[in-house]
C-alpha atoms as an extended CHARMM CRD file, in Angstrom:
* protein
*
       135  EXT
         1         1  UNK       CA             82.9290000000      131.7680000000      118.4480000000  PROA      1               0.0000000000
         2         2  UNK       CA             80.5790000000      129.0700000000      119.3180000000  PROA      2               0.0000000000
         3         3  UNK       CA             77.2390000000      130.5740000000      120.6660000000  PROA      3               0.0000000000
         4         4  UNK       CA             76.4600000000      129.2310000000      123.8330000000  PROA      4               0.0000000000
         5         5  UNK       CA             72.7290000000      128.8880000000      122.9510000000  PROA      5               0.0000000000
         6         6  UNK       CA             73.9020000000      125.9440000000      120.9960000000  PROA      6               0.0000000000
         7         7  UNK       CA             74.6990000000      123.9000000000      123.9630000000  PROA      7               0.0000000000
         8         8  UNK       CA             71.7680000000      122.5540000000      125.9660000000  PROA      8               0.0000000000
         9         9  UNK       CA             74.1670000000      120.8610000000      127.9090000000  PROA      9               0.0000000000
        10        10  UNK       CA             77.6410000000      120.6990000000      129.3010000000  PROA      10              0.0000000000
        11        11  UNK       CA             77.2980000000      116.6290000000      127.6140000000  PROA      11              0.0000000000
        12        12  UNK       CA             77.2460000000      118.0540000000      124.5310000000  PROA      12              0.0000000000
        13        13  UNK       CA             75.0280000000      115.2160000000      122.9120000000  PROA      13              0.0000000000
        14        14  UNK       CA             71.3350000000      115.9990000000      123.6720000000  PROA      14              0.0000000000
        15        15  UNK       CA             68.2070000000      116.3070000000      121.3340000000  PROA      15              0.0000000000
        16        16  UNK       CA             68.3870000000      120.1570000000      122.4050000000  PROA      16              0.0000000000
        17        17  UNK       CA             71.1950000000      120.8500000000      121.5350000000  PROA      17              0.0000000000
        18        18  UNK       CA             71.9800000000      122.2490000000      117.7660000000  PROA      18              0.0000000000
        19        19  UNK       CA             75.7120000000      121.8540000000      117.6740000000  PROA      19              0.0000000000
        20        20  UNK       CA             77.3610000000      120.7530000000      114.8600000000  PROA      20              0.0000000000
        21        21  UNK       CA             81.1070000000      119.4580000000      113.7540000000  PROA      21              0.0000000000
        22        22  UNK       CA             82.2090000000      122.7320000000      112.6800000000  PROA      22              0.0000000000
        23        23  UNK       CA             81.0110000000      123.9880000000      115.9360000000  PROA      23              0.0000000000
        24        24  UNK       CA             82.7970000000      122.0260000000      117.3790000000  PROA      24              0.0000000000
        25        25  UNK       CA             85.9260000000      122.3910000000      115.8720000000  PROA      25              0.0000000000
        26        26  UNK       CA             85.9820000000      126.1750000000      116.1800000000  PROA      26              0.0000000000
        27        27  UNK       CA             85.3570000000      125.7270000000      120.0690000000  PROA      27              0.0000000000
        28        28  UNK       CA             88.2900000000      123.4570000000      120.0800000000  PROA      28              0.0000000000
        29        29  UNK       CA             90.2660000000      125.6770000000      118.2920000000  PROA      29              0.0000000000
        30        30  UNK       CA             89.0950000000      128.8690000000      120.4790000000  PROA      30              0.0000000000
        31        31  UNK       CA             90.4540000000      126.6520000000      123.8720000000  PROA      31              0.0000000000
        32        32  UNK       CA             93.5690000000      125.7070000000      122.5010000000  PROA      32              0.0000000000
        33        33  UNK       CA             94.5950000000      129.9240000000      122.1770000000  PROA      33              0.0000000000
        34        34  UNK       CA             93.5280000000      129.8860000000      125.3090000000  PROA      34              0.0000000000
        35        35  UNK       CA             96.7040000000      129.2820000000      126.8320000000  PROA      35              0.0000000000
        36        36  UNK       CA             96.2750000000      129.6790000000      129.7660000000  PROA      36              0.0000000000
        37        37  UNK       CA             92.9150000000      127.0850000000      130.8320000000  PROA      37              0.0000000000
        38        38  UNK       CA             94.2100000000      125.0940000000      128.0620000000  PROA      38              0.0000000000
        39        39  UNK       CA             96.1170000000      122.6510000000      130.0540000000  PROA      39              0.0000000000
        40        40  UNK       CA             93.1280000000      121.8900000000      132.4680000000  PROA      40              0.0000000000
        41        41  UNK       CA             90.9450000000      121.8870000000      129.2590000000  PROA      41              0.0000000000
        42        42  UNK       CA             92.7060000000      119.3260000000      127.3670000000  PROA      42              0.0000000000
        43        43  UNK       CA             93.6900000000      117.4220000000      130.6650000000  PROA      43              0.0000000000
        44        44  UNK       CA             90.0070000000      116.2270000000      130.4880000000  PROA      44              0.0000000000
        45        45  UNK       CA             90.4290000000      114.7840000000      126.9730000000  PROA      45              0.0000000000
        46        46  UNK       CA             91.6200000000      111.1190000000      126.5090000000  PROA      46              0.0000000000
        47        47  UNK       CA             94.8290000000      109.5420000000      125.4490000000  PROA      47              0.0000000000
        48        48  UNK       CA             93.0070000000      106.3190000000      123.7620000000  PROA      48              0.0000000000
        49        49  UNK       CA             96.0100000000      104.0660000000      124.5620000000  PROA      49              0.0000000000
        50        50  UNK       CA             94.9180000000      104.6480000000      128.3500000000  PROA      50              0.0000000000
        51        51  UNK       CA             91.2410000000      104.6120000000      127.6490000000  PROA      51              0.0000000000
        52        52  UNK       CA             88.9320000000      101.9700000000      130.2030000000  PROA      52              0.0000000000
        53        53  UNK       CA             86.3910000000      101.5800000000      127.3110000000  PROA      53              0.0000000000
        54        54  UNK       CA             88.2300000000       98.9920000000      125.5020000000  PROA      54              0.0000000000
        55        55  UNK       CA             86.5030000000      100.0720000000      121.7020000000  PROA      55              0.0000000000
        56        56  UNK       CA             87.4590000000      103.4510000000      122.2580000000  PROA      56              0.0000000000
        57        57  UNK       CA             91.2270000000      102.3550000000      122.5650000000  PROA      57              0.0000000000
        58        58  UNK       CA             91.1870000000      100.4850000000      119.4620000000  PROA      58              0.0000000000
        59        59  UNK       CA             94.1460000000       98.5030000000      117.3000000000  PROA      59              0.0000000000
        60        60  UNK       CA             95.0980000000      101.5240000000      115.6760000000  PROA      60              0.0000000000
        61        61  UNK       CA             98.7910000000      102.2110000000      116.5430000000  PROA      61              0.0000000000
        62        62  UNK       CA             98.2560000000      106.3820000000      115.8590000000  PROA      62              0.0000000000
        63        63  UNK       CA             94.9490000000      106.9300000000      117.2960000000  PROA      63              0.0000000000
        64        64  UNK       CA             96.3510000000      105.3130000000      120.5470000000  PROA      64              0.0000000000
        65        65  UNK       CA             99.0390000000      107.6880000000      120.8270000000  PROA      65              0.0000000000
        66        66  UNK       CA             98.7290000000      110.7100000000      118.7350000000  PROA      66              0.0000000000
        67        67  UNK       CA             95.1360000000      111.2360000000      119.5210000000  PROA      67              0.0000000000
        68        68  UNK       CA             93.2820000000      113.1390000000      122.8010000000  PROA      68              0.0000000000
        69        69  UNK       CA             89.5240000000      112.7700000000      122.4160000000  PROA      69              0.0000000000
        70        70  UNK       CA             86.1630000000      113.0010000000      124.0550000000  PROA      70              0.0000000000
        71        71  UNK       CA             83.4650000000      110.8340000000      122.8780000000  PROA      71              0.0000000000
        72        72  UNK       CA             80.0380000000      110.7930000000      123.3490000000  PROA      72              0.0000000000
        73        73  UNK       CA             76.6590000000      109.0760000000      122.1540000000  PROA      73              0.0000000000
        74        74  UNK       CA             72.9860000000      109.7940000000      122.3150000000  PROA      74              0.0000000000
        75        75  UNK       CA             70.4430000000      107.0200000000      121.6200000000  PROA      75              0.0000000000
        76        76  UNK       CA             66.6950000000      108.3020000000      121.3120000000  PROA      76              0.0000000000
        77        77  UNK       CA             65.3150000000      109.3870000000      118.8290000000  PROA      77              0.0000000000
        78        78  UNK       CA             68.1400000000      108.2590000000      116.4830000000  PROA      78              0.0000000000
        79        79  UNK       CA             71.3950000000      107.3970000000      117.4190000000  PROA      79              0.0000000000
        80        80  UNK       CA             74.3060000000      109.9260000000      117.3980000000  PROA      80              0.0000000000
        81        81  UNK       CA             77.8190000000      109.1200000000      118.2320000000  PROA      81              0.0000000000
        82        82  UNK       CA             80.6370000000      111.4580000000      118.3940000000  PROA      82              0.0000000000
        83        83  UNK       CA             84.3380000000      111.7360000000      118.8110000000  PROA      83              0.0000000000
        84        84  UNK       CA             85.8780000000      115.3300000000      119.3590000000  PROA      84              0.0000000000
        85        85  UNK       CA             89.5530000000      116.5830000000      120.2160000000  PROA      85              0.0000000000
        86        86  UNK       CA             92.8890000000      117.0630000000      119.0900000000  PROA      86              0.0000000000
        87        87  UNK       CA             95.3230000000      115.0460000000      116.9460000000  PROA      87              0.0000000000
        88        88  UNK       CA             99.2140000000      115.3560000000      116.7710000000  PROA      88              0.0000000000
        89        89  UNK       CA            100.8100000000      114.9670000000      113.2530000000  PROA      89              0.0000000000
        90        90  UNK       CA            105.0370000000      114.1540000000      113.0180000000  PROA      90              0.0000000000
        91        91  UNK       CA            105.5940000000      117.6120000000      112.5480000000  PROA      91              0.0000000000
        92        92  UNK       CA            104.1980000000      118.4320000000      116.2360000000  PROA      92              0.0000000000
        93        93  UNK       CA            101.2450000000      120.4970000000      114.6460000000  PROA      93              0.0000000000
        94        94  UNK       CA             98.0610000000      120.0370000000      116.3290000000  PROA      94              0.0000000000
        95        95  UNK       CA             95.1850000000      119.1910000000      114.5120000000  PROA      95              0.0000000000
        96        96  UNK       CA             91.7780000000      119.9250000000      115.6890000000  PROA      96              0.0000000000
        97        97  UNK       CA             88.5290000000      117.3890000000      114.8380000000  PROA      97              0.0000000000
        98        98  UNK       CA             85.0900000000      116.9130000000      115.3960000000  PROA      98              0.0000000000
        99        99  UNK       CA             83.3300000000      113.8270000000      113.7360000000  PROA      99              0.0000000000
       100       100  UNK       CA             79.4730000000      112.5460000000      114.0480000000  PROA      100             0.0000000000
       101       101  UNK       CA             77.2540000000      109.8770000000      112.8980000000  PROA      101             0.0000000000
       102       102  UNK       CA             74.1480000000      109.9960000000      112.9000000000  PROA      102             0.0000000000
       103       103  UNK       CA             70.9510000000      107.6860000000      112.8460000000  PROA      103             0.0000000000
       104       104  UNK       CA             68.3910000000      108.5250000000      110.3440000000  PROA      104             0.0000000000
       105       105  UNK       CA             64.8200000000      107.9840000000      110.1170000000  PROA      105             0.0000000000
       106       106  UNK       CA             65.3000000000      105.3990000000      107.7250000000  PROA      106             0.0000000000
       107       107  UNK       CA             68.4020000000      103.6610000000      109.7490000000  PROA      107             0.0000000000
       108       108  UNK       CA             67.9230000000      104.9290000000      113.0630000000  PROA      108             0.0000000000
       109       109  UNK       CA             70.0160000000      102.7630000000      114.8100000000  PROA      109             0.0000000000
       110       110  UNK       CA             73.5260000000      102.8100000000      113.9890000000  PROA      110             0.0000000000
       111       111  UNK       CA             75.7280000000       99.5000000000      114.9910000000  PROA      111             0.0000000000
       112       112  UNK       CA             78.2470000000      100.5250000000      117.6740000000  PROA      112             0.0000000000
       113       113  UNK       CA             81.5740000000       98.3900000000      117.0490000000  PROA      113             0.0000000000
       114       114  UNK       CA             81.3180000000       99.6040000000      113.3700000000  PROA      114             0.0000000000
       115       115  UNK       CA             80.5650000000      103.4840000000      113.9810000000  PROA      115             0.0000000000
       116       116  UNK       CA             83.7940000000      102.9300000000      116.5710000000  PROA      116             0.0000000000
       117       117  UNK       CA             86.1020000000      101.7030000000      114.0590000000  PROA      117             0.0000000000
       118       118  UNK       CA             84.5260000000      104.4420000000      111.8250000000  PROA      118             0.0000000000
       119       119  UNK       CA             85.1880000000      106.7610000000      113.6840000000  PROA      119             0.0000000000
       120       120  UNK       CA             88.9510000000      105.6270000000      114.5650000000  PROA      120             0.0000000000
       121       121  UNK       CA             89.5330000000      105.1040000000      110.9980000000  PROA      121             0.0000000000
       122       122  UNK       CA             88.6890000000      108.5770000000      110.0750000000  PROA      122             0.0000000000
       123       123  UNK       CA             90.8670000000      110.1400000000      112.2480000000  PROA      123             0.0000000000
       124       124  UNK       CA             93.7290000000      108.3730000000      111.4400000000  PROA      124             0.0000000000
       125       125  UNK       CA             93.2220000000      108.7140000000      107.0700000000  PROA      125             0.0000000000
       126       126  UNK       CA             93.1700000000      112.6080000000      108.1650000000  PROA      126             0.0000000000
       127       127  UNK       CA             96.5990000000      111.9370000000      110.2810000000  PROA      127             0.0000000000
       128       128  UNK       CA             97.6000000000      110.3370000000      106.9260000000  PROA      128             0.0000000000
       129       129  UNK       CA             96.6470000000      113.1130000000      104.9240000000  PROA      129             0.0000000000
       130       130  UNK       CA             97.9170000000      115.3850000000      106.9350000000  PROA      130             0.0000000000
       131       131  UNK       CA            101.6230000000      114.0270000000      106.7390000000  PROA      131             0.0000000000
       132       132  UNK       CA            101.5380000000      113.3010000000      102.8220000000  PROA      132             0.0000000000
       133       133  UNK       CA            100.1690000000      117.0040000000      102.5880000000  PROA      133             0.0000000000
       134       134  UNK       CA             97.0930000000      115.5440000000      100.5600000000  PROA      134             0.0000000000
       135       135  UNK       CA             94.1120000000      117.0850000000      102.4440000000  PROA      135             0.0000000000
C-alpha cells in the first residue's frame, strides 16, 4: 500500500512529494477493492469526452469514452505532467494507469500540446494491447 509519507499533498504533483507511477497505480488499484468509497472515489475522475479542458478531451475516439482520468502538471523546477485513472477494455475489465513526463535538467521544459497527445496516445496503444492480448 502506498505510504502516505509519499504524498506532500492531496494535488499529488508537488516538488515534495516522492510518488511515482507504480505508486500510483497500486493506490488506484487499492480504491477500486474498496467497494464501498469506490463510487465517490472514481466519481471525481474524468470521462474525457465531457472534459472543459479541450486538450485533455482529445480526437481519440477510446480515450474519450473508455477512459476516467485525473491529470495534473507541475512547472518549477522542471516540468511534470501526469495523467492517472482507470481504462475500460471490450471485455469490461478495468485497467488501472499511471503515466508521467518529466522535464529534465537538460530539457526542462516539456511542450504541452505534444506531452497531451503523448500522453493520450499511450493510453490508448495499452487499450490496444490489451484487446490483441500483446502486453
Amino acid at each position: 500500500v502506498l505510504p502516505i509519507s509519499h504524498l506532500a499533498s492531496g494535488s499529488g504533483l508537488t516538488t515534495d512529494s516522492r510518488v511515482s507511477a507504480r505508486d500510483l497505480v497500486t493506490l488506484l488499484q487499492v480504491m477500486y477493492r474498496e467497494t464501498d468509497i469506490f463510487p465517490a472515489f472514481a466519481a471525481g475522475l474524468t470521462v474525457p469526452r465531457y472534459s472543459a479542458i479541450g486538450i485533455l478531451r482529445g480526437p481519440e475516439t477510446r480515450w474519450q469514452n473508455q477512459v476516467m482520468v485525473k491529470s495534473g502538471s507541475l512547472n518549477e523546477p522542471y516540468t511534470v505532467y501526469g495523467i492517472a485513472g482507470y481504462a475500460r477494455i471490450t471485455t469490461g475489465r478495468w485497467l488501472a494507469f499511471a503515466i508521467l513526463l518529466n522535464g529534465t535538467a537538460k530539457k526542462p521544459v516539456l511542450p504541452y500540446v505534444e506531452s497531451m497527445q503523448t500522453l493520450r496516445q499511450s493510453v490508448v496503444d495499452l487499450l490496444d494491447s490489451q484487446e490483441t492480448g500483446s502486453r
